XYZ file of C-alpha atoms in Angstrom:
543
model
C 8.017 30.317 -51.291
C 4.851 31.989 -50.088
C 5.045 34.067 -46.909
C 1.420 33.266 -46.247
C 2.189 29.575 -46.094
C -0.075 28.698 -49.041
C 0.933 25.949 -51.503
C 3.191 27.137 -54.312
C 3.429 25.198 -57.607
C 6.863 23.820 -58.451
C 7.662 22.944 -62.035
C 10.207 20.330 -62.992
C 11.127 18.354 -66.110
C 10.152 14.974 -64.647
C 6.990 16.008 -62.847
C 3.820 17.691 -63.789
C 3.000 19.697 -60.704
C 3.990 19.296 -57.072
C 3.082 21.333 -54.069
C 5.093 22.428 -51.111
C 4.042 24.164 -47.971
C 6.232 26.601 -46.123
C 5.089 25.463 -42.715
C 5.107 21.711 -43.488
C 7.557 19.651 -41.424
C 8.272 15.986 -41.924
C 8.397 14.317 -38.501
C 11.497 12.349 -37.706
C 11.061 8.744 -36.603
C 11.158 8.290 -32.861
C 11.950 5.453 -30.497
C 8.347 5.571 -29.346
C 6.829 4.750 -32.743
C 3.368 3.261 -32.361
C 3.794 -0.518 -32.240
C 0.884 -1.787 -30.128
C -1.410 -4.232 -31.933
C -4.389 -2.336 -30.541
C -3.312 0.700 -32.587
C -3.363 -1.311 -35.804
C -6.805 -2.619 -34.901
C -8.241 0.837 -34.173
C -6.664 2.280 -37.320
C -8.416 -0.435 -39.342
C -11.688 0.762 -37.812
C -10.927 4.465 -38.219
C -13.987 4.977 -40.431
C -16.336 3.638 -37.749
C -17.591 5.485 -34.682
C -15.261 4.581 -31.805
C -17.192 6.541 -29.186
C -19.522 4.581 -26.931
C -22.108 5.112 -24.235
C -21.888 4.055 -20.615
C -24.504 1.351 -21.250
C -22.531 -0.055 -24.182
C -19.362 -0.237 -22.100
C -21.149 -1.978 -19.232
C -22.575 -4.516 -21.702
C -19.110 -5.276 -23.083
C -17.686 -5.483 -19.567
C -20.336 -8.031 -18.603
C -19.450 -10.119 -21.652
C -15.771 -10.009 -20.703
C -16.554 -10.909 -17.092
C -18.694 -13.876 -18.090
C -16.172 -15.343 -20.563
C -12.607 -14.379 -19.569
C -12.936 -14.215 -15.785
C -14.304 -17.769 -15.264
C -11.461 -19.173 -17.377
C -8.911 -17.332 -15.209
C -10.641 -18.560 -12.052
C -10.402 -22.166 -13.214
C -6.775 -21.843 -14.336
C -5.667 -20.404 -11.008
C -7.766 -22.947 -9.086
C -6.082 -25.926 -10.751
C -2.646 -24.360 -10.435
C -3.147 -23.940 -6.692
C -4.744 -27.389 -6.335
C -1.825 -29.186 -7.956
C 0.757 -27.088 -6.168
C -0.903 -27.561 -2.761
C -1.412 -31.309 -3.158
C 1.916 -31.840 -1.393
C 0.504 -30.167 1.716
C -2.648 -32.314 1.553
C -0.759 -35.599 1.281
C 1.692 -34.647 4.036
C -0.604 -36.073 6.714
C -1.341 -39.250 4.752
C 2.098 -40.709 5.200
C 4.045 -39.540 2.151
C 7.136 -39.129 4.333
C 6.924 -42.811 5.331
C 5.661 -44.205 2.005
C 8.294 -42.388 -0.082
C 10.941 -42.833 2.661
C 11.571 -39.092 3.055
C 14.044 -38.078 5.773
C 15.352 -34.830 7.269
C 14.624 -31.785 5.082
C 13.560 -33.808 2.034
C 9.865 -32.973 2.472
C 10.789 -29.288 2.769
C 12.812 -29.567 -0.440
C 9.806 -30.988 -2.260
C 8.034 -27.749 -1.345
C 10.976 -25.531 -2.259
C 11.950 -27.190 -5.558
C 8.680 -26.116 -7.183
C 9.512 -22.479 -6.497
C 13.110 -22.926 -7.617
C 11.725 -24.110 -10.957
C 9.305 -21.180 -11.130
C 12.111 -18.757 -10.308
C 14.373 -20.147 -13.038
C 11.551 -20.050 -15.591
C 10.302 -16.493 -14.955
C 12.551 -14.751 -17.541
C 11.446 -17.253 -20.197
C 7.819 -16.837 -19.091
C 8.042 -13.057 -19.570
C 9.501 -13.504 -23.058
C 6.853 -16.059 -24.061
C 4.008 -13.818 -22.852
C 5.287 -10.939 -25.012
C 5.949 -13.004 -28.145
C 3.165 -15.614 -28.205
C -0.671 -15.604 -28.016
C -1.566 -15.529 -24.323
C -4.666 -17.726 -24.553
C -2.802 -20.607 -26.177
C 0.137 -20.144 -23.800
C -2.169 -20.581 -20.800
C -3.850 -23.701 -22.252
C -0.498 -25.306 -23.089
C 0.922 -24.586 -19.633
C -2.145 -26.090 -17.925
C -1.894 -29.262 -20.016
C 1.822 -29.692 -19.305
C 1.658 -29.159 -15.550
C -1.451 -31.345 -15.275
C 0.430 -34.120 -17.066
C 3.379 -33.672 -14.689
C 1.051 -33.910 -11.685
C -0.536 -37.120 -12.999
C 2.834 -38.706 -13.794
C 3.970 -37.860 -10.253
C 1.655 -40.656 -9.078
C 4.282 -43.095 -10.366
C 6.995 -41.642 -8.099
C 7.898 -43.621 -4.973
C 11.154 -42.023 -3.805
C 12.635 -38.608 -3.132
C 14.625 -38.345 -6.359
C 11.683 -39.010 -8.698
C 9.330 -36.803 -6.678
C 11.896 -33.998 -6.759
C 12.240 -34.234 -10.540
C 8.485 -34.175 -11.202
C 7.921 -31.333 -8.718
C 10.543 -29.382 -10.662
C 8.668 -30.040 -13.911
C 5.389 -29.066 -12.263
C 6.895 -25.764 -11.121
C 8.435 -25.078 -14.525
C 5.072 -25.216 -16.287
C 3.144 -23.518 -13.470
C 5.587 -20.603 -13.744
C 3.442 -19.321 -16.612
C 0.054 -19.121 -14.935
C 0.209 -16.251 -12.428
C 2.090 -13.890 -14.824
C -0.417 -14.926 -17.518
C -3.364 -14.075 -15.278
C -1.890 -10.640 -14.595
C -1.176 -10.081 -18.304
C -4.747 -11.057 -19.217
C -6.144 -8.798 -16.487
C -4.113 -5.851 -17.831
C -5.240 -6.674 -21.385
C -8.997 -6.827 -20.761
C -9.911 -4.504 -17.884
C -9.537 -0.843 -16.939
C -7.219 -0.109 -14.025
C -10.213 0.693 -11.765
C -11.523 -2.818 -12.484
C -8.249 -4.730 -12.187
C -7.882 -4.897 -8.401
C -11.188 -6.668 -7.815
C -10.701 -9.024 -10.787
C -7.219 -9.890 -9.530
C -8.740 -10.589 -6.111
C -11.356 -12.841 -7.713
C -8.891 -15.163 -9.431
C -6.438 -15.082 -6.536
C -9.270 -15.948 -4.130
C -9.230 -19.362 -5.788
C -6.507 -20.096 -3.210
C -9.274 -20.172 -0.621
C -11.614 -22.230 -2.794
C -8.758 -24.650 -3.455
C -8.221 -25.077 0.295
C -11.916 -25.956 0.670
C -12.335 -28.200 -2.373
C -8.858 -29.698 -2.057
C -9.502 -30.579 1.582
C -12.785 -32.269 0.661
C -11.143 -34.139 -2.222
C -8.326 -35.250 0.059
C -10.701 -36.249 2.831
C -12.632 -38.481 0.428
C -9.670 -39.870 -1.490
C -7.780 -40.477 1.747
C -10.364 -43.070 2.757
C -9.634 -45.182 -0.327
C -7.756 -48.326 0.615
C -5.626 -49.785 -2.172
C -3.090 -52.587 -2.269
C -1.555 -51.120 -5.423
C -1.225 -47.379 -4.759
C -0.347 -45.275 -1.759
C -2.852 -42.598 -0.741
C -0.616 -39.785 -2.004
C -0.421 -41.466 -5.433
C -4.223 -41.590 -5.706
C -4.485 -37.886 -4.829
C -1.748 -36.867 -7.297
C -3.343 -38.856 -10.135
C -6.836 -37.495 -9.494
C -5.703 -33.841 -9.404
C -3.489 -34.202 -12.473
C -6.133 -35.776 -14.697
C -8.717 -33.129 -13.745
C -6.226 -30.446 -14.759
C -5.538 -32.031 -18.152
C -9.265 -32.024 -18.926
C -9.504 -28.331 -17.998
C -6.654 -27.487 -20.397
C -8.920 -28.507 -23.292
C -11.621 -26.138 -22.008
C -9.192 -23.197 -21.929
C -7.827 -23.992 -25.395
C -11.370 -23.965 -26.766
C -12.762 -20.827 -25.130
C -9.876 -18.459 -24.199
C -9.230 -15.721 -26.824
C -5.703 -14.351 -27.202
C -6.685 -10.656 -26.988
C -9.724 -8.347 -27.259
C -8.875 -7.782 -30.936
C -9.105 -11.541 -31.639
C -12.114 -12.441 -29.479
C -14.454 -14.355 -31.799
C -17.276 -14.266 -29.281
C -17.423 -10.437 -29.502
C -18.949 -8.546 -32.414
C -16.757 -6.055 -34.295
C -18.472 -3.191 -32.489
C -17.855 -4.862 -29.112
C -14.186 -5.428 -29.993
C -13.760 -1.720 -30.778
C -15.307 -0.771 -27.427
C -13.228 -3.394 -25.575
C -10.011 -1.922 -27.034
C -10.964 1.770 -26.984
C -11.884 1.688 -23.282
C -8.352 0.520 -22.456
C -6.685 3.646 -23.841
C -7.299 5.400 -20.529
C -4.955 2.914 -18.822
C -1.930 4.456 -20.621
C -0.349 0.983 -20.428
C -0.728 -0.432 -23.937
C -2.476 -3.709 -24.744
C -0.180 -6.069 -26.670
C 2.811 -5.324 -28.905
C 4.314 -8.750 -29.615
C 7.769 -7.097 -29.635
C 10.439 -7.752 -27.031
C 12.208 -4.514 -26.076
C 15.461 -4.590 -24.125
C 15.140 -0.936 -23.065
C 11.995 -1.990 -21.168
C 13.934 -4.808 -19.514
C 16.679 -2.521 -18.233
C 14.182 0.079 -17.053
C 12.291 -2.580 -15.108
C 15.490 -3.703 -13.396
C 16.507 -0.130 -12.518
C 13.059 0.970 -11.365
C 12.869 1.425 -7.575
C 9.194 0.398 -7.634
C 10.129 -3.031 -8.977
C 12.347 -3.695 -5.989
C 9.709 -2.440 -3.541
C 7.228 -4.994 -4.905
C 10.011 -7.605 -4.854
C 10.847 -7.098 -1.169
C 7.185 -7.174 -0.086
C 6.364 -10.339 -1.980
C 9.492 -12.095 -0.622
C 8.457 -11.129 2.903
C 4.930 -12.560 2.706
C 5.840 -15.770 0.888
C 6.589 -18.171 3.703
C 6.267 -21.798 4.684
C 2.940 -21.754 6.511
C 1.220 -22.878 3.294
C 3.378 -25.992 2.950
C 3.371 -26.800 6.662
C -0.200 -25.653 7.403
C -1.715 -29.113 7.787
C 1.222 -30.281 9.913
C 0.904 -27.217 12.154
C -2.801 -27.889 12.726
C -2.027 -31.565 13.379
C 0.526 -30.428 15.989
C -2.347 -28.876 17.954
C -3.432 -32.442 18.773
C -5.974 -33.178 16.028
C -6.128 -36.378 13.965
C -5.044 -36.329 10.306
C -8.657 -36.259 9.056
C -9.594 -33.494 11.503
C -6.557 -31.504 10.356
C -7.768 -31.779 6.754
C -11.298 -30.641 7.663
C -10.013 -27.704 9.693
C -8.383 -26.409 6.513
C -11.884 -25.776 5.113
C -12.557 -22.731 7.362
C -8.971 -21.664 6.600
C -9.857 -21.542 2.888
C -13.210 -19.844 3.506
C -11.544 -17.099 5.542
C -8.940 -16.617 2.821
C -11.652 -16.289 0.186
C -13.651 -13.742 2.190
C -10.663 -11.632 3.230
C -9.162 -11.577 -0.294
C -12.436 -10.390 -1.860
C -13.126 -7.925 0.972
C -9.652 -6.362 0.843
C -9.901 -6.073 -2.944
C -13.242 -4.291 -2.566
C -11.855 -1.928 0.084
C -8.798 -1.074 -2.044
C -11.044 -0.454 -5.063
C -13.576 1.597 -3.114
C -11.099 3.859 -1.322
C -8.267 3.727 -3.913
C -5.517 3.212 -1.322
C -3.758 -0.141 -1.654
C -0.880 0.799 0.631
C -3.128 1.504 3.612
C -5.262 -1.551 2.811
C -2.180 -3.792 2.845
C -0.986 -2.299 6.139
C -4.425 -2.899 7.651
C -4.547 -6.504 6.455
C -1.102 -7.153 7.976
C -2.489 -6.545 11.475
C -4.573 -9.740 11.368
C -1.773 -12.271 10.628
C 0.541 -10.410 13.018
C -1.954 -10.981 15.840
C -2.479 -14.587 14.710
C 1.254 -15.326 14.685
C 1.672 -13.884 18.185
C -1.165 -16.135 19.408
C 0.472 -19.230 17.889
C 3.781 -18.297 19.511
C 2.484 -17.599 22.999
C -0.590 -19.748 23.667
C 0.029 -23.216 25.217
C -0.681 -26.229 23.007
C -3.438 -27.381 25.363
C -5.682 -24.486 24.251
C -6.566 -25.908 20.842
C -9.426 -23.524 20.077
C -7.348 -20.387 20.659
C -4.464 -21.773 18.607
C -6.840 -22.620 15.759
C -8.221 -19.063 15.902
C -4.665 -17.717 15.619
C -4.004 -20.015 12.662
C -7.102 -18.712 10.915
C -5.990 -15.113 11.503
C -2.669 -15.959 9.860
C -4.612 -17.144 6.804
C -5.637 -13.497 6.226
C -2.077 -12.928 4.999
C -3.196 -14.395 1.662
C -5.102 -11.153 0.947
C -1.837 -9.214 0.587
C -0.638 -11.135 -2.472
C -3.383 -10.096 -4.960
C -3.121 -6.503 -3.765
C 0.584 -6.527 -4.614
C -0.129 -8.163 -7.979
C -2.673 -5.463 -8.818
C -0.595 -2.605 -7.380
C 2.480 -3.368 -9.472
C 0.382 -4.115 -12.578
C -1.478 -0.797 -12.365
C 1.753 1.152 -11.961
C 3.667 -0.281 -14.922
C 3.406 0.668 -18.596
C 4.882 -0.819 -21.772
C 4.291 -4.394 -22.914
C 7.758 -5.820 -22.232
C 8.164 -3.861 -18.997
C 4.800 -5.103 -17.725
C 5.831 -8.708 -18.270
C 9.316 -8.176 -16.810
C 8.035 -6.403 -13.697
C 5.499 -9.163 -13.119
C 8.343 -11.634 -13.641
C 10.407 -9.884 -10.972
C 7.472 -10.010 -8.567
C 7.113 -13.749 -9.139
C 10.847 -14.263 -8.753
C 10.376 -12.595 -5.372
C 7.436 -14.857 -4.577
C 9.507 -17.906 -5.538
C 12.449 -16.694 -3.461
C 10.213 -16.319 -0.418
C 8.643 -19.703 -0.957
C 12.067 -21.331 -1.330
C 13.299 -19.810 1.919
C 9.994 -20.088 3.793
C 9.584 -23.884 3.987
C 13.228 -24.191 5.030
C 12.462 -22.024 8.082
C 10.022 -24.737 9.145
C 11.077 -28.296 9.838
C 9.448 -31.388 11.235
C 12.279 -31.252 13.774
C 10.742 -28.008 15.161
C 7.375 -29.663 15.861
C 5.126 -29.026 17.670
C 5.940 -25.337 18.306
C 7.584 -24.354 14.995
C 8.953 -21.235 16.710
C 11.778 -20.318 14.259
C 9.389 -20.258 11.312
C 6.659 -18.340 13.133
C 9.090 -15.723 14.463
C 10.490 -15.144 10.973
C 6.942 -14.715 9.596
C 6.180 -12.156 12.320
C 9.245 -10.050 11.458
C 8.425 -10.127 7.756
C 4.810 -9.049 8.302
C 5.931 -5.979 10.242
C 8.320 -5.114 7.390
C 5.511 -5.452 4.820
C 3.228 -3.106 6.782
C 5.979 -0.469 7.002
C 6.776 -0.622 3.270
C 3.088 -0.483 2.326
C 2.787 2.817 4.198
C 5.957 4.310 2.633
C 5.529 3.319 -1.047
C 2.601 5.728 -1.730
C 4.844 8.681 -0.875
C 7.265 7.616 -3.609
C 4.401 7.245 -6.080
C 3.238 10.769 -5.187
C 6.725 12.022 -6.011
C 6.609 10.299 -9.413
C 3.217 11.867 -10.173
C 4.584 15.327 -9.348
C 7.541 14.692 -11.661
C 5.212 13.702 -14.519
C 3.058 16.786 -13.903
C 6.148 18.980 -14.212
C 7.105 17.281 -17.502
C 3.604 17.799 -18.900
C 3.795 21.469 -18.016
C 7.157 21.780 -19.772
C 5.622 20.192 -22.893
C 2.738 22.664 -22.884
C 0.161 20.175 -21.609
C -2.176 20.455 -18.633
C -0.197 19.723 -15.480
C -3.308 18.254 -13.844
C -4.961 15.265 -15.504
C -8.006 13.246 -14.548
C -7.161 9.544 -14.489
C -10.102 8.196 -16.492
C -8.886 4.617 -15.974
C -9.655 4.943 -12.233
C -13.052 6.615 -12.555
C -15.801 4.738 -10.720
C -19.197 3.653 -12.015
C -21.009 6.814 -10.966
C -18.460 9.096 -12.581
C -18.456 7.042 -15.804
C -22.216 7.179 -15.967
C -22.191 10.964 -15.746
C -19.669 11.151 -18.588
C -16.179 12.586 -18.676
C -17.144 15.960 -17.252
C -14.376 15.651 -14.663
C -11.870 16.535 -17.384
C -13.511 19.945 -17.773
C -13.036 20.811 -14.103
C -9.264 20.851 -14.658
C -9.360 23.209 -17.605
C -9.992 20.763 -20.451
C -12.207 22.056 -23.235
C -12.441 19.012 -25.448
C -13.719 15.683 -24.205
C -13.252 13.901 -27.522
C -10.705 11.077 -27.510
C -7.265 12.037 -28.700
C -6.163 10.962 -32.147
C -4.054 7.806 -32.015
C -1.030 9.742 -33.292
C -1.330 12.227 -30.396
C -2.045 9.739 -27.621
C 0.732 7.961 -25.700
C -1.664 5.235 -24.531
C -0.896 2.753 -27.329
C 2.696 3.697 -28.171
C 4.216 0.873 -26.099
C 5.786 3.475 -23.791
C 6.857 2.649 -20.250
C 5.312 4.410 -17.286
C 8.555 6.324 -16.697
C 8.789 7.618 -20.277
C 5.066 8.393 -20.646
C 4.399 11.757 -19.004
C 0.644 11.111 -19.224
C 0.892 8.031 -17.000
C -0.628 8.521 -13.542
C 0.540 6.325 -10.662
C -2.051 4.956 -8.232
C -1.588 4.562 -4.509
């Protein structure tokens, strides 16, 4: 053995010459072996230049925004349209035509969310194991078919069964949209993109109200009005499923519409997220960590609290103000427009100031005031009550902020899907309970439901203010671990750098003592090792 550490020849009967090095160590396999598909892709392009300019990245981002984002917008639009059709037909006599009594209409609203709740674990597994683009297209086709077949239902039992099927297939879409958002965009870009596709709730309220207004004037001796509306919405959705199947790629690595150079940039830019891209491997350690993570339960409680019954009973509440059924439908158009504006505006504010907790707390003030107005103002003052109802619609802006907040603070492919699944289980739980707090028996005041919504909104505002302090604690813990491992305790989160900072390069890294702005080698970087946010000391939590 050489003291200098130089290679020393070793002679043996079965070999010609071998070399050994005194300071050579064979690394032991670890639980965090690189398994992300993005790693395999980048390794296959190791001989090419993976660095890129700001202009190149912006070009690729525009291509992603013009192909992937519109497909997500359409998918979420049709999901919300089909789901909300029950609310639209509520004022066109479905309770009389289908002979619904007591809480049966409420159960038609709740059963969809029961189905979504039951299907969330399977949805998480499918999103990890199967190509996301094809999963989305298949889900859209199946729930569109269920919606169209629902037109044949004329009693509570058949409507309940088809609403359950509708919810089962729709269970895939919101987790899929979050998974696709995590897979294609940097964390700094995710909040606004999430707001864009979630704002389709508002567009659905506008377009759905116009559809319903027109279709509701059709007089048929063969079909009830609710059957015509169900059939129309379902068939439109089936057609859109073909569009998604044709144009939605499964991942940046498999996007045929991108050149090889653009694919490399699309994948390389995601390394800063420290979240991974797609592994295709289900990991039970990620599942248990998701269930034991305090953050998961914080998102769960908030989403339960804001998921109420105003959506299902919205048209009936407006009708209780003294408007006709057609006026009630038309008054939902401003409701949708306000939702759209507030969702986009709150997403912009959260992105601009990088404080989702404070943004959520601020948004909560508007529906709190609106709920108080609806509880206290006499029914004779229609204009004031309608104003309060529109303020309550601002509550819709909280949901995409929670979606983005939990998505940006979770790493590891399986854990990302499981945490999103838990959030949607919470949403389903709230939407199961919410409609049951409202009843046609409580008309026209609906006080029990409105009071419960008021209490929940106050709880959401309080939690939104407290959660950032816990995330600060987690960041300090990661900084301490980095220091113990000999790394820089202070890191610049490149995934949250804004346009101006990206344009000026990665000079921010130098301000904290870094001397090398070159990307880390794949073997040295935790970004694509399918590590969870808790295990990855380089992960930075965002507030």
